[in-house]
Amino acid sequence: MNGAHALLRTLVDSGVDVCFMNPGTSEIHFVHALDAVPELRGVLTLFEGVATGAADGYARIAQRPASVLLHLGPGLGNGLANLHNAWRAGTPMVALVGTHATWHERYDAPLQSDIRPIAGTVSGWVRTTGHPRDLARDAASAVAAARGPAGRIATLVVPADVAWSEGVVSAPPREARTPEPVREAGLEAVTTTLRDDAERPLLLLGGAALGERGLRAAGRLRSATGATVLVERFPARMRGGADVPAFPRVAYPPAAAAQQLTGHDRIVLAGADWPVTFFAYPEHPGDLVPPDCEVDVLAEPDQDVVAALETLADRLAPGHRPVGAAWSARPMPTSGLLGVANFAGAVAAALPENAIVVDEANTAGSGLPQAFARGPAHDLLTVTGGAIGQGLPVATGAALAAPDRPVVLLEADGSAMYTIQALWTQAREGLDVTTVVINNGAYAVLQSELDGVGRPGRRAREMLALQRPGLDFTALAAGTGVQAVRVRTAEELTTALRRAVSEPGPQLIEAFIAPTPAAATSMPSPTSQRTTDGS
């Protein structure tokens, strides 16, 4: 084998079966080696930000590392935003970054850059392989690092001459660390807090605690202790619907989030980070923990938070049923022209069983958590790091990880334009992804922020308006090989979504919702593409 062949063989033997890529010359030997390692699925994307986001979505659903192949420092830079989201999600991922041959670096060729410091901003493990004999071993180490209990990105930088060198052998898998159990002293401390010490305790859930087991244990604890239960603002993956306990998420606006936490004398962090505001604002504290409130950490990132929650529930809530389940029947469809008030209900009425829902709806998605709690069972993936442009790639990766499950993406128009190239990959791979693009003709979330600064003028508002010309997502979808329709009412959206999830392959629904008056005049004519009835 050459180095590239040995590395791909090592990835497969270590449990990595997919590589998302937008390769260049320095990675061409990896492309050539794909034919020799058919167990590794190569997935072509048209932009590195799609590749990194798709690897994130794949790993979140498959619960094992995906790999991504990037072209030197600029390719890594193009993929950095969605690597940031994956880092915040605790996603296991192996990032392979090609670079110049070791003896070529001294020439400072145009694509030469200092890759390691850039990769270090989003990676828990970074290594550059300096010799062919080390490549396969380094690859096995990268997979083991990515599979660790906290889930992290492991970046391996591979010079071109290391990849093309002959006589390299693959390496056996390396055992990954498993989550450590929470120590008895920590369990006893939180038991005492919830049973005796706290008058108004709050249990804040995040990370692995948001699977069905963790949510049920939290529901039992709420039933027995009366503790308030909240979920982190942007979960990486959360089970919901059916009879799974549903709890409110920490609000995005600082004032609303502060109100949720005010009055609690103890907060127990169960897989969640310390609660802070998303941004700094004048006269608002960034720390959301009330001044007179104490914080207990149930589990560190490398500890088994689910087992800890179940142990607490067995001690404090024997015989108690989970409280928080909200589902009784599928929500009734909403009606009328689409707006924030009826959008969530229109989607929830058509949500298929056991769907994967990717939420980057932004301002239009405020009602989704409540609407989906009353719907069928599903897994929810959100924008963990706040870098928009995640939805389309994450949905692409999720569909590849679970080809037997429908994927529904709720995507804001501004966010969609960051990684619209993902539609092409969905069409190329024949993925069952239904994308609902919410077209309101603006960066609406930033408009509300702008209004909070003071009365903005025309020039300021122009910087947040997606007009002149308006975006035509049905045409963009058609240009990438994806079928698309337009809707303007809640009834049309429910009908179109039911139809789309029943058909194979990718589909896109362009949903016009509460546009500004200026945006309404610049939106494409609804007669330029087929409507929901196919005409």
C-alpha positions as a printed Julia matrix, in Angstrom:
535×3 Matrix{Float64}:
   0.0    0.0     0.0
   0.9    3.62   -0.26
   0.23   5.95    2.65
  -3.19   7.07    1.44
  -4.37   3.48    0.95
  -3.09   2.47    4.4
  -4.81   5.42    6.05
  -8.19   4.68    4.46
  -7.88   0.99    5.36
  -7.09   1.96    8.95
 -10.14   4.24    9.09
 -12.43   1.43    7.95
 -10.92  -1.09   10.35
 -11.44   1.47   13.14
 -15.16   1.83   12.36
 -15.2    4.9    10.08
 -17.22   4.15    6.94
 -17.76   7.54    5.25
 -15.57  10.44    4.12
 -17.07  13.76    3.0
 -14.7   15.64    0.74
 -13.88  18.46   -1.6
 -10.35  17.35   -2.51
  -7.51  19.1    -4.28
  -4.11  18.16   -5.71
  -2.5   17.5    -2.33
  -5.27  14.96   -1.53
  -5.49  13.25   -4.92
  -3.84  10.06   -3.67
  -6.68   9.65   -1.16
  -9.18   9.94   -4.0
  -7.26   7.33   -5.98
  -7.21   4.96   -2.97
 -11.03   4.93   -2.71
 -11.24   2.18   -5.34
  -9.0   -0.03   -3.21
 -11.12   0.49   -0.06
 -14.73   0.05   -1.2
 -16.02  -0.17    2.39
 -15.36   3.57    2.78
 -18.07   5.65    1.14
 -16.71   8.8    -0.48
 -19.23  11.66   -0.67
 -18.42  14.63   -2.88
 -19.5   18.1    -1.8
 -19.09  21.38   -3.66
 -17.81  23.36   -0.68
 -15.79  22.43    2.38
 -18.4   23.96    4.7
 -20.86  21.39    3.35
 -18.36  18.58    3.91
 -17.7   19.5     7.55
 -21.38  20.08    8.3
 -22.37  16.78    6.68
 -19.76  14.92    8.73
 -21.26  16.55   11.82
 -24.81  15.46   10.94
 -23.68  11.94   10.08
 -21.84  11.45   13.36
 -24.64  12.9    15.49
 -27.05  10.29   14.12
 -24.67   7.34   13.63
 -23.06   7.91   17.05
 -19.62   7.15   15.62
 -17.01   9.28   13.88
 -17.31  10.42   10.31
 -14.29  11.64    8.38
 -13.83  14.72    6.24
 -11.06  15.45    3.71
  -9.98  19.09    3.33
  -7.58  20.86    0.96
  -4.74  22.54    2.86
  -5.25  25.61    5.05
  -7.77  27.39    2.77
  -9.95  24.27    2.61
  -9.81  23.99    6.38
 -10.72  27.67    6.58
 -13.74  27.16    4.3
 -14.95  24.37    6.56
 -14.2   26.1     9.85
 -17.69  27.46   10.67
 -19.29  24.02   10.67
 -16.28  22.52   12.42
 -17.01  25.11   15.11
 -20.62  23.89   15.32
 -19.44  20.29   15.49
 -16.94  21.19   18.23
 -19.73  22.77   20.28
 -21.92  19.72   19.66
 -19.28  17.32   20.96
 -19.35  15.53   17.62
 -16.8   12.77   17.0
 -15.05  13.53   13.72
 -11.74  12.79   12.0
 -10.61  15.76    9.9
  -7.93  14.88    7.34
  -6.15  17.95    6.0
  -3.79  17.49    3.09
  -0.77  19.73    2.81
   2.34  20.22    0.67
   5.06  17.57    0.55
   7.51  17.98    3.44
  10.35  19.02    1.13
   8.12  21.5    -0.75
   7.26  23.62    2.3
  10.51  25.58    2.13
   9.41  27.17   -1.14
   6.42  28.92    0.51
   4.14  28.07   -2.42
   0.87  30.04   -2.74
  -1.24  27.51   -0.8
   1.26  27.15    2.04
  -0.19  28.08    5.47
   0.19  27.26    9.15
  -2.54  24.65    9.51
  -2.07  23.36   13.04
  -2.97  26.56   14.96
  -6.09  27.01   12.84
  -7.17  23.4    13.39
  -6.44  23.73   17.1
  -9.27  26.23   17.55
 -11.87  23.5    16.89
  -9.99  20.27   17.63
  -9.31  18.33   20.78
  -6.46  16.43   19.09
  -4.14  17.66   16.32
  -1.15  15.91   14.78
   0.99  16.26   11.66
   2.4   13.01   10.32
   6.03  13.55    9.41
   6.96  10.09    8.12
   5.06   7.41    6.14
   5.71   4.74    8.79
   3.67   6.77   11.31
   0.65   7.54    9.14
  -1.58   4.53    9.81
  -0.77   4.57   13.51
  -1.63   8.26   13.66
  -4.9    7.59   11.85
  -5.87   4.92   14.39
  -4.99   7.33   17.2
  -7.15  10.03   15.6
 -10.19   7.74   15.49
  -9.66   6.71   19.11
  -9.36  10.36   20.14
 -12.56  11.27   18.29
 -14.45   8.38   19.88
 -13.55   9.5    23.41
 -16.31  10.05   25.96
 -16.71  13.79   25.37
 -16.78  13.43   21.56
 -14.33  15.65   19.76
 -12.72  16.56   16.47
  -9.36  14.91   15.79
  -7.4   16.61   13.0
  -4.62  14.78   11.16
  -2.47  16.84    8.79
  -0.98  14.68    6.02
   1.82  15.92    3.72
   1.46  14.81    0.11
   4.7   12.81    0.06
   3.57  10.87    3.15
   0.36   9.99    1.29
   2.06   8.84   -1.9
   4.95   6.92   -0.31
   4.88   3.16   -0.96
   5.42   0.29    1.46
   3.09   1.56    4.2
   0.94  -0.91    6.17
  -2.38  -0.27    7.88
  -2.67  -0.18   11.66
  -5.09  -2.03   13.96
  -7.81  -0.06   15.78
  -6.94   1.6    19.05
  -9.3    1.28   21.98
 -11.15   4.49   22.8
 -11.82   5.65   26.33
 -15.33   5.06   27.64
 -17.22   7.5    29.87
 -16.15   7.42   33.49
 -18.87   6.78   36.07
 -19.81   9.68   38.29
 -18.17   9.22   41.67
 -20.34   8.31   44.62
 -19.43  11.52   46.44
 -20.82  13.56   43.56
 -24.02  11.53   43.44
 -24.5   11.9    47.18
 -23.99  15.66   46.99
 -26.63  16.13   44.28
 -28.99  13.71   46.04
 -28.77  15.86   49.17
 -29.27  19.03   47.12
 -32.46  17.79   45.47
 -33.86  16.04   48.55
 -32.95  18.36   51.43
 -31.0   21.53   50.67
 -32.72  23.29   47.79
 -36.07  24.99   48.1
 -36.39  25.72   44.37
 -33.94  23.48   42.51
 -33.42  23.61   38.75
 -32.06  20.71   36.71
 -30.38  21.89   33.48
 -29.96  19.12   30.9
 -27.59  18.97   27.95
 -25.44  16.68   25.81
 -26.03  12.96   26.24
 -28.7   13.64   28.88
 -31.1   14.6    26.06
 -31.56  11.05   24.8
 -34.71   9.17   25.79
 -33.13   7.54   28.86
 -31.86  10.8    30.26
 -35.13  12.64   29.64
 -37.16   9.9    31.32
 -34.88   9.93   34.36
 -35.23  13.73   34.54
 -39.0   13.36   34.3
 -38.98  11.0    37.27
 -36.84  13.42   39.26
 -39.2   16.27   38.5
 -42.15  14.14   39.61
 -40.53  13.22   42.93
 -38.73  16.45   43.87
 -40.69  19.2    42.14
 -37.48  20.47   40.54
 -37.81  22.66   37.47
 -36.2   21.03   34.42
 -34.79  23.03   31.52
 -32.9   21.94   28.4
 -29.85  23.72   26.98
 -30.64  26.33   24.35
 -29.31  24.49   21.27
 -29.11  20.71   21.75
 -26.85  18.64   19.51
 -29.38  15.82   19.48
 -32.58  15.52   21.51
 -35.27  12.87   21.48
 -38.81  14.21   21.48
 -42.45  13.55   20.71
 -44.64  10.54   21.52
 -44.54   9.98   25.3
 -40.98  11.25   25.86
 -40.9   13.91   28.6
 -40.71  17.39   27.08
 -39.1   20.29   28.91
 -38.66  23.96   27.95
 -35.36  25.07   26.45
 -33.37  27.99   27.82
 -34.64  31.06   25.97
 -32.46  32.94   23.48
 -33.34  36.54   24.55
 -31.32  37.42   27.67
 -34.26  38.87   29.6
 -36.4   35.78   28.97
 -33.57  33.42   29.89
 -32.81  35.36   33.08
 -36.48  35.16   34.06
 -36.41  31.36   33.64
 -33.54  31.06   36.13
 -34.56  33.78   38.58
 -35.81  32.49   41.92
 -33.93  29.19   41.88
 -31.56  28.66   44.77
 -29.66  25.65   43.32
 -28.89  24.67   39.74
 -27.72  21.16   38.89
 -25.85  20.89   35.59
 -26.49  17.5    33.98
 -24.46  17.42   30.78
 -25.08  21.13   30.2
 -22.6   24.0    30.19
 -22.78  26.91   32.61
 -25.73  29.07   31.43
 -24.68  32.37   29.83
 -26.23  34.79   27.35
 -25.45  34.21   23.68
 -24.06  37.73   23.29
 -23.19  40.66   25.51
 -25.73  43.46   25.84
 -25.52  46.82   27.62
 -26.95  46.6    31.15
 -27.46  42.82   30.95
 -25.16  40.42   32.84
 -23.63  37.7    30.7
 -23.86  35.12   33.49
 -27.43  33.84   33.8
 -26.95  32.22   37.21
 -28.75  34.38   39.83
 -26.4   36.0    42.37
 -27.78  34.04   45.34
 -27.87  30.67   43.51
 -25.38  27.81   43.95
 -24.42  25.46   41.12
 -23.73  21.73   41.37
 -22.13  19.77   38.51
 -23.58  16.28   38.31
 -21.22  15.04   35.59
 -18.13  16.33   33.83
 -17.92  16.01   30.0
 -16.01  12.71   30.2
 -18.45  11.17   32.7
 -21.6    9.09   32.16
 -24.34  11.64   32.77
 -27.16   9.29   31.7
 -26.21   6.62   34.24
 -25.88   9.35   36.87
 -29.4   10.66   36.17
 -30.85   7.15   36.31
 -29.09   6.48   39.62
 -30.48   9.71   41.07
 -33.96   8.81   39.83
 -33.72   5.36   41.44
 -32.72   6.95   44.76
 -35.1    9.89   44.82
 -38.01   8.75   42.68
 -38.59   4.98   43.1
 -41.95   4.13   41.61
 -42.47   7.59   40.09
 -43.48   7.95   36.47
 -41.84  10.63   34.32
 -43.57  14.01   34.35
 -43.3   16.19   31.31
 -44.76  14.01   28.57
 -47.13  16.13   26.5
 -48.18  13.92   23.59
 -51.69  12.58   23.24
 -52.48  12.83   19.53
 -51.02  14.33   16.36
 -51.5   18.1    16.33
 -54.3   19.47   14.2
 -53.2   21.43   11.12
 -53.17  25.21   11.34
 -54.63  27.52    8.71
 -54.25  30.92    7.11
 -51.38  32.82    5.54
 -48.08  31.58    6.91
 -46.61  33.48    9.84
 -44.62  32.75   12.96
 -47.82  31.92   14.86
 -48.98  29.06   12.6
 -45.76  27.82   10.97
 -44.85  25.31   13.7
 -48.33  23.8    13.78
 -48.39  23.39   10.01
 -45.12  21.44   10.14
 -46.01  19.36   13.22
 -49.27  18.21   11.62
 -47.34  16.57    8.78
 -44.24  15.36   10.64
 -43.65  11.67    9.81
 -43.0    9.02   12.45
 -39.41   8.71   13.71
 -38.2   11.62   11.63
 -34.88  13.39   12.03
 -35.66  17.09   12.32
 -32.9   19.62   11.63
 -33.9   23.03   12.98
 -32.3   26.18   11.58
 -35.61  28.01   11.33
 -34.31  30.88   13.48
 -37.05  33.51   14.02
 -39.79  31.33   12.5
 -39.0   28.43   14.81
 -40.06  29.86   18.16
 -43.14  27.64   18.35
 -41.46  24.41   17.23
 -40.53  22.91   20.64
 -44.09  23.1    21.95
 -45.65  21.9    18.69
 -43.26  18.97   18.3
 -43.74  17.81   21.92
 -47.3   16.92   20.93
 -46.22  15.14   17.75
 -44.74  11.76   16.81
 -41.36  10.52   18.05
 -38.37  12.21   16.43
 -34.76  13.27   16.91
 -33.97  17.0    16.85
 -30.64  18.48   15.71
 -29.97  22.21   16.19
 -27.3   24.85   15.48
 -25.1   24.16   18.48
 -22.38  26.74   17.85
 -24.53  29.52   16.44
 -22.7   29.62   13.09
 -25.5   29.72   10.52
 -25.3   27.63    7.39
 -25.39  24.34    9.29
 -28.86  23.08    8.42
 -28.47  21.9     4.83
 -25.15  20.07    5.41
 -26.24  18.5     8.72
 -29.44  17.22    7.11
 -27.35  15.73    4.28
 -25.11  13.84    6.69
 -28.02  12.7     8.85
 -29.8   11.24    5.82
 -26.69   9.26    4.86
 -26.39   7.93    8.41
 -30.04   6.8     8.57
 -31.28   6.05    5.05
 -34.39   4.36    6.46
 -35.58   7.5     8.29
 -37.17  10.65    6.83
 -35.19  13.86    7.35
 -37.04  17.17    7.6
 -34.99  20.37    7.51
 -36.48  23.69    8.58
 -34.16  26.29    7.09
 -34.16  30.09    7.22
 -33.56  31.81    3.89
 -30.42  33.72    4.9
 -28.87  30.64    6.51
 -29.68  28.5     3.47
 -27.56  30.69    1.2
 -24.4   29.93    3.18
 -24.37  26.27    2.1
 -26.98  25.97   -0.67
 -24.51  23.68   -2.52
 -25.62  20.85   -0.2
 -28.73  20.41   -2.35
 -26.53  19.14   -5.16
 -25.01  16.47   -2.92
 -28.5   15.44   -1.78
 -29.57  15.01   -5.4
 -26.37  13.18   -6.35
 -26.76  10.71   -3.47
 -30.56  10.4    -3.79
 -31.16  11.35   -0.16
 -34.62  11.5     1.42
 -34.35  15.04    2.75
 -37.31  17.41    2.7
 -36.14  21.0     3.08
 -38.58  23.73    4.06
 -36.95  27.09    3.28
 -38.63  29.89    5.2
 -38.48  32.89    2.88
 -39.19  36.13    4.77
 -36.9   38.25    2.63
 -34.63  39.35    5.48
 -32.16  38.47    8.19
 -35.11  38.77   10.57
 -33.24  37.8    13.73
 -30.8   40.66   13.12
 -33.64  43.06   12.37
 -34.92  42.54   15.9
 -31.41  43.11   17.26
 -31.14  46.3    15.19
 -34.44  47.57   16.54
 -33.1   47.04   20.05
 -30.23  49.45   19.4
 -32.55  52.29   18.43
 -34.66  53.44   15.53
 -32.63  52.38   12.44
 -32.5   54.34    9.23
 -32.96  53.15    5.66
 -29.27  52.39    5.04
 -29.04  50.27    8.18
 -32.17  48.27    7.3
 -30.85  47.68    3.78
 -27.94  45.69    5.24
 -30.38  43.11    6.66
 -32.84  42.89    3.74
 -32.54  39.99    1.29
 -34.15  41.95   -1.54
 -33.31  43.6    -4.85
 -33.46  40.88   -6.06
 -35.47  38.5    -3.92
 -34.13  34.98   -3.54
 -35.81  32.32   -5.71
 -35.27  29.01   -3.93
 -37.39  26.95   -6.31
 -35.08  28.01   -9.14
 -31.99  27.39   -7.03
 -33.27  23.92   -6.16
 -34.05  23.12   -9.79
 -30.51  24.16  -10.73
 -29.11  21.51   -8.37
 -31.48  18.72   -9.44
 -33.93  18.98   -6.52
 -37.7   19.16   -7.05
 -39.33  22.2    -5.45
 -42.73  23.81   -4.83
 -43.93  27.1    -3.34
 -46.48  27.6    -0.56
 -47.96  30.65    1.11
 -50.54  29.24    3.53
 -50.39  26.84    6.44
 -52.72  24.43    4.66
 -50.47  24.38    1.59
 -47.4   23.77    3.73
 -48.97  20.79    5.53
 -50.12  19.29    2.24
 -46.78  19.83    0.51
 -44.82  18.4     3.43
 -46.96  15.25    3.57
 -46.43  14.74   -0.15
 -42.7   15.43   -0.05
 -41.88  13.0     2.76
 -43.79  10.25    0.95
 -41.72  10.6    -2.23
 -38.16   9.31   -2.65
 -35.24  11.65   -3.08
 -34.69  15.23   -1.99
 -37.53  17.74   -2.07
 -37.67  21.47   -1.31
 -40.63  23.56   -0.18
 -40.24  27.32   -0.4
 -42.53  28.78    2.28
 -43.19  32.5     2.1
 -43.79  33.77    5.61
 -44.59  37.22    7.0
 -42.4   39.24    4.63
 -41.75  42.92    5.14
 -43.7   45.15    2.72
 -40.53  45.89    0.76
 -39.71  42.2     0.51
 -43.17  41.33   -0.73
 -42.72  43.45   -3.85
 -39.42  41.79   -4.77
 -40.34  38.13   -4.23
 -40.56  35.9    -7.32
 -43.94  35.32   -8.9
 -45.65  32.16   -7.59
 -46.53  31.17  -11.16
 -42.91  30.8   -12.31
 -42.61  27.28  -10.8
 -45.1   24.51  -10.18
 -47.43  24.95   -7.21
 -48.36  22.44   -4.51
 -50.91  20.8    -6.77
 -48.23  20.16   -9.4
 -49.54  22.66  -11.95
